[in-house]
Amino acid sequence: QLQLQESGPGLLKPSETLSLTCTVFGGSISSTSYYWGWIRQPPGKGLEWIASIYYSGITYYNPSLKSRVNISVDTSKNQFSLKLNSVTAADTAVYYCARQGAISLRTFDYWGQGTLVTVSS
Amino acid sequence: DIVMTQSPDSLAVSLGERATINCKSSQSVLKSSNNKNYLAWYQQKPGQPPTLLIYWASTRESGVPDRFSGSGSGTDFTLTISSLQAEDVAVYYCQHYYSSPYTFGQGTKLEIK
């Protein structure tokens, strides 16, 4: 059974850099069938896709965040990571990592439990 | 970007009754090359991550009860729960995967009347 687990600091100050890691258990991040993505959800609000990465390093970014975001993959650790710089209170959200289909079916079929990141001075 | 708009924002339905949620995309998510609608539905229960219910607008994910069905094409889509159960209380989201960025609807909160 595939499992994804997010990890990283839960509290940041404005202007700092958010760094999160997702570890994949029960499957290989090097599968040619999947991308690996980050989605966030501000408290009480909807879902926003942030970015996705293929094991080879191919990336897709949401243009609304692209200038501040970097997604990377470490196949040796079966992990992928998210960095979001210059955070503000608007970046307070639950951050989910998820598996995404790589061919035409680009849905998110496995999700981590999510990690709450709060930006506050 | 393709904007996804759901209606209603919230919905209260009696147990055993039908629940219908609508999703409209700002441009067609139907690809002529394969005649498929690049539209998915997710269910999110309180305190949990979303789970994939339906993809290709009408194909149920493995393990999803058959009371859940999806329909529609082009820009207008519907998620129907034929007979509402207590465990169906959740927020439901549509999402397109036609092209990046992959956007979600704002969500529809489904409650028991």
Short mmCIF file of C-alpha atoms in Angstrom, two decimals:
data_model
loop_
_atom_site.label_atom_id
_atom_site.label_comp_id
_atom_site.label_asym_id
_atom_site.label_seq_id
_atom_site.Cartn_x
_atom_site.Cartn_y
_atom_site.Cartn_z
CA GLN A 1 0.00 0.00 0.00
CA LEU A 2 1.50 3.28 -1.10
CA GLN A 3 1.90 5.91 1.60
CA LEU A 4 3.17 9.46 1.44
CA GLN A 5 4.36 11.41 4.46
CA GLU A 6 5.07 15.13 4.63
CA SER A 7 7.66 16.55 7.00
CA GLY A 8 9.00 19.99 7.79
CA PRO A 9 8.65 22.97 10.11
CA GLY A 10 5.15 23.93 11.11
CA LEU A 11 5.82 27.57 11.99
CA LEU A 12 7.59 30.19 9.93
CA LYS A 13 8.08 33.92 10.15
CA PRO A 14 7.22 36.23 7.25
CA SER A 15 9.95 36.38 4.57
CA GLU A 16 11.37 32.98 5.54
CA THR A 17 11.56 29.97 3.24
CA LEU A 18 9.16 27.08 3.59
CA SER A 19 10.85 23.71 3.13
CA LEU A 20 8.88 20.48 3.08
CA THR A 21 9.80 16.92 2.19
CA CYS A 22 7.54 14.08 1.14
CA THR A 23 8.73 10.53 1.69
CA VAL A 24 7.14 7.80 -0.37
CA PHE A 25 6.66 4.39 1.24
CA GLY A 26 5.49 1.22 -0.44
CA GLY A 27 6.40 2.26 -3.95
CA SER A 28 9.18 3.73 -6.02
CA ILE A 29 9.35 7.42 -6.79
CA SER A 30 11.25 6.39 -9.93
CA SER A 31 8.17 4.82 -11.46
CA THR A 32 7.73 5.96 -15.05
CA SER A 33 3.96 6.08 -14.55
CA TYR A 34 3.72 8.92 -12.08
CA TYR A 35 4.50 12.49 -11.25
CA TRP A 36 4.71 13.66 -7.63
CA GLY A 37 3.01 16.83 -6.60
CA TRP A 38 2.30 19.38 -3.91
CA ILE A 39 -1.15 20.83 -3.23
CA ARG A 40 -2.08 23.25 -0.47
CA GLN A 41 -5.26 24.19 1.34
CA PRO A 42 -5.58 27.35 3.45
CA PRO A 43 -7.66 26.81 6.60
CA GLY A 44 -11.31 26.52 5.70
CA LYS A 45 -10.64 27.06 2.00
CA GLY A 46 -10.18 25.10 -1.20
CA LEU A 47 -7.34 23.25 -2.89
CA GLU A 48 -4.52 24.83 -4.89
CA TRP A 49 -2.06 22.80 -6.93
CA ILE A 50 1.48 24.12 -6.47
CA ALA A 51 3.87 22.00 -8.53
CA SER A 52 4.66 18.49 -9.77
CA ILE A 53 7.87 16.65 -10.61
CA TYR A 54 8.83 13.51 -12.51
CA TYR A 55 11.61 11.23 -11.25
CA SER A 56 13.84 12.48 -14.06
CA GLY A 57 13.47 16.07 -12.86
CA ILE A 58 10.83 17.32 -15.29
CA THR A 59 8.76 19.90 -13.47
CA TYR A 60 5.44 21.72 -13.79
CA TYR A 61 4.64 24.81 -11.72
CA ASN A 62 1.52 26.79 -11.04
CA PRO A 63 2.28 30.16 -12.68
CA SER A 64 0.73 31.96 -9.71
CA LEU A 65 3.54 30.65 -7.47
CA LYS A 66 6.30 29.83 -9.94
CA SER A 67 8.52 32.79 -9.07
CA ARG A 68 8.75 31.62 -5.43
CA VAL A 69 8.65 27.84 -5.73
CA ASN A 70 11.16 25.10 -6.35
CA ILE A 71 10.35 21.40 -6.42
CA SER A 72 13.05 18.75 -6.44
CA VAL A 73 13.38 14.98 -6.25
CA ASP A 74 15.86 12.66 -4.54
CA THR A 75 15.36 9.20 -5.97
CA SER A 76 18.00 7.68 -3.68
CA LYS A 77 15.86 8.59 -0.67
CA ASN A 78 12.49 8.08 -2.38
CA GLN A 79 11.66 11.67 -1.52
CA PHE A 80 10.63 14.89 -3.20
CA SER A 81 10.71 18.34 -1.74
CA LEU A 82 9.13 21.77 -1.94
CA LYS A 83 10.69 25.13 -1.26
CA LEU A 84 8.60 28.29 -1.17
CA ASN A 85 10.46 31.48 -0.46
CA SER A 86 9.44 34.87 0.91
CA VAL A 87 6.41 33.46 2.71
CA THR A 88 3.61 35.63 4.03
CA ALA A 89 0.50 34.94 6.10
CA ALA A 90 -1.26 34.09 2.84
CA ASP A 91 0.93 30.99 2.59
CA THR A 92 -0.53 29.57 5.80
CA ALA A 93 -2.09 26.29 4.75
CA VAL A 94 -2.12 22.55 5.04
CA TYR A 95 0.39 21.29 2.50
CA TYR A 96 -0.27 17.92 0.93
CA CYS A 97 1.99 15.78 -1.18
CA ALA A 98 0.35 13.44 -3.66
CA ARG A 99 0.97 11.03 -6.49
CA GLN A 100 -0.17 12.18 -9.93
CA GLY A 101 -0.58 10.16 -13.07
CA ALA A 102 2.09 10.84 -15.69
CA ILE A 103 0.40 10.01 -18.95
CA SER A 104 -2.96 11.57 -19.74
CA LEU A 105 -4.67 10.71 -16.44
CA ARG A 106 -3.18 13.53 -14.36
CA THR A 107 -5.31 12.96 -11.29
CA PHE A 108 -4.01 12.78 -7.71
CA ASP A 109 -4.75 9.27 -6.50
CA TYR A 110 -2.67 8.95 -3.33
CA TRP A 111 -2.27 11.77 -0.81
CA GLY A 112 -0.31 12.30 2.35
CA GLN A 113 -2.14 13.30 5.52
CA GLY A 114 -0.95 16.87 5.12
CA THR A 115 1.11 19.16 7.30
CA LEU A 116 -0.04 22.54 8.60
CA VAL A 117 2.37 25.37 7.98
CA THR A 118 1.63 28.60 9.79
CA VAL A 119 3.30 31.88 8.87
CA SER A 120 3.22 34.34 11.72
CA SER A 121 5.52 36.90 13.28
CA ASP B 1 -5.87 29.13 -16.65
CA ILE B 2 -9.07 27.08 -16.68
CA VAL B 3 -11.38 28.26 -13.91
CA MET B 4 -13.59 25.64 -12.27
CA THR B 5 -16.83 26.86 -10.68
CA GLN B 6 -19.00 24.61 -8.56
CA SER B 7 -22.60 25.02 -7.52
CA PRO B 8 -24.03 25.14 -5.02
CA ASP B 9 -21.45 26.10 -2.39
CA SER B 10 -23.36 24.02 0.15
CA LEU B 11 -26.11 21.49 0.04
CA ALA B 12 -28.27 19.73 2.63
CA VAL B 13 -29.95 16.48 1.61
CA SER B 14 -31.97 13.94 3.59
CA LEU B 15 -30.58 10.46 4.12
CA GLY B 16 -31.53 8.21 1.24
CA GLU B 17 -32.23 11.11 -1.09
CA ARG B 18 -30.29 12.19 -4.19
CA ALA B 19 -27.54 14.79 -4.02
CA THR B 20 -26.40 16.65 -7.12
CA ILE B 21 -23.33 18.85 -7.40
CA ASN B 22 -22.44 20.82 -10.50
CA CYS B 23 -19.10 21.89 -11.90
CA LYS B 24 -18.49 24.25 -14.80
CA SER B 25 -15.17 24.87 -16.49
CA SER B 26 -14.28 28.17 -18.15
CA GLN B 27 -13.25 26.31 -21.29
CA SER B 28 -13.88 22.83 -22.61
CA VAL B 29 -11.90 20.01 -20.99
CA LEU B 30 -12.86 17.56 -23.71
CA LYS B 31 -9.95 16.51 -25.91
CA SER B 32 -10.99 15.63 -29.44
CA SER B 33 -7.93 13.41 -29.90
CA ASN B 34 -9.35 10.77 -27.55
CA ASN B 35 -12.89 12.05 -26.86
CA LYS B 36 -12.20 12.12 -23.14
CA ASN B 37 -13.19 14.74 -20.59
CA TYR B 38 -10.25 15.62 -18.36
CA LEU B 39 -12.35 16.08 -15.25
CA ALA B 40 -12.12 14.44 -11.81
CA TRP B 41 -14.09 14.56 -8.58
CA TYR B 42 -12.69 14.29 -5.06
CA GLN B 43 -14.25 13.83 -1.64
CA GLN B 44 -12.73 15.41 1.45
CA LYS B 45 -13.98 14.46 4.89
CA PRO B 46 -13.16 16.69 7.88
CA GLY B 47 -9.53 16.47 8.94
CA GLN B 48 -8.60 14.17 6.07
CA PRO B 49 -6.91 14.60 2.70
CA PRO B 50 -9.06 14.44 -0.43
CA THR B 51 -9.72 11.08 -2.01
CA LEU B 52 -10.23 10.50 -5.72
CA LEU B 53 -13.78 9.45 -6.54
CA ILE B 54 -14.19 9.79 -10.29
CA TYR B 55 -11.97 10.47 -13.29
CA TRP B 56 -12.60 10.93 -17.01
CA ALA B 57 -15.78 12.64 -15.76
CA SER B 58 -17.62 9.37 -15.22
CA THR B 59 -15.24 6.52 -14.30
CA ARG B 60 -15.36 5.51 -10.66
CA GLU B 61 -12.08 4.93 -8.89
CA SER B 62 -11.63 1.41 -7.56
CA GLY B 63 -13.56 0.88 -4.32
CA VAL B 64 -15.90 3.84 -4.76
CA PRO B 65 -19.54 2.85 -4.11
CA ASP B 66 -21.78 2.78 -7.15
CA ARG B 67 -24.13 5.34 -5.61
CA PHE B 68 -21.54 7.88 -6.80
CA SER B 69 -21.76 8.75 -10.48
CA GLY B 70 -20.36 11.44 -12.72
CA SER B 71 -21.71 12.84 -15.93
CA GLY B 72 -21.32 15.69 -18.35
CA SER B 73 -19.06 16.76 -21.16
CA GLY B 74 -17.24 19.78 -22.46
CA THR B 75 -17.73 22.47 -19.83
CA ASP B 76 -20.60 21.19 -17.68
CA PHE B 77 -20.34 18.30 -15.27
CA THR B 78 -22.35 16.74 -12.47
CA LEU B 79 -21.57 14.52 -9.51
CA THR B 80 -24.59 12.59 -8.29
CA ILE B 81 -24.98 10.59 -5.10
CA SER B 82 -28.05 8.48 -5.73
CA SER B 83 -28.94 7.70 -2.13
CA LEU B 84 -27.17 9.77 0.47
CA GLN B 85 -25.52 7.91 3.33
CA ALA B 86 -24.30 9.45 6.58
CA GLU B 87 -20.68 8.73 5.63
CA ASP B 88 -21.04 10.87 2.50
CA VAL B 89 -20.96 14.09 4.54
CA ALA B 90 -17.93 15.84 3.11
CA VAL B 91 -16.72 18.60 0.84
CA TYR B 92 -16.60 17.64 -2.83
CA TYR B 93 -14.21 19.16 -5.35
CA CYS B 94 -14.00 18.95 -9.10
CA GLN B 95 -10.59 19.27 -10.78
CA HIS B 96 -9.54 19.50 -14.41
CA TYR B 97 -6.37 17.85 -15.68
CA TYR B 98 -6.66 19.08 -19.26
CA SER B 99 -3.49 21.14 -18.97
CA SER B 100 -1.26 22.76 -16.41
CA PRO B 101 -2.11 24.49 -14.11
CA TYR B 102 -4.43 21.83 -12.72
CA THR B 103 -7.16 23.75 -10.96
CA PHE B 104 -9.89 22.76 -8.54
CA GLY B 105 -13.37 24.07 -8.00
CA GLN B 106 -14.03 25.96 -4.77
CA GLY B 107 -15.75 22.97 -3.20
CA THR B 108 -19.31 22.03 -2.29
CA LYS B 109 -20.11 21.19 1.31
CA LEU B 110 -22.62 18.37 1.59
CA GLU B 111 -24.57 17.94 4.82
CA ILE B 112 -27.47 15.90 6.10
CA LYS B 113 -30.84 17.66 6.25
#
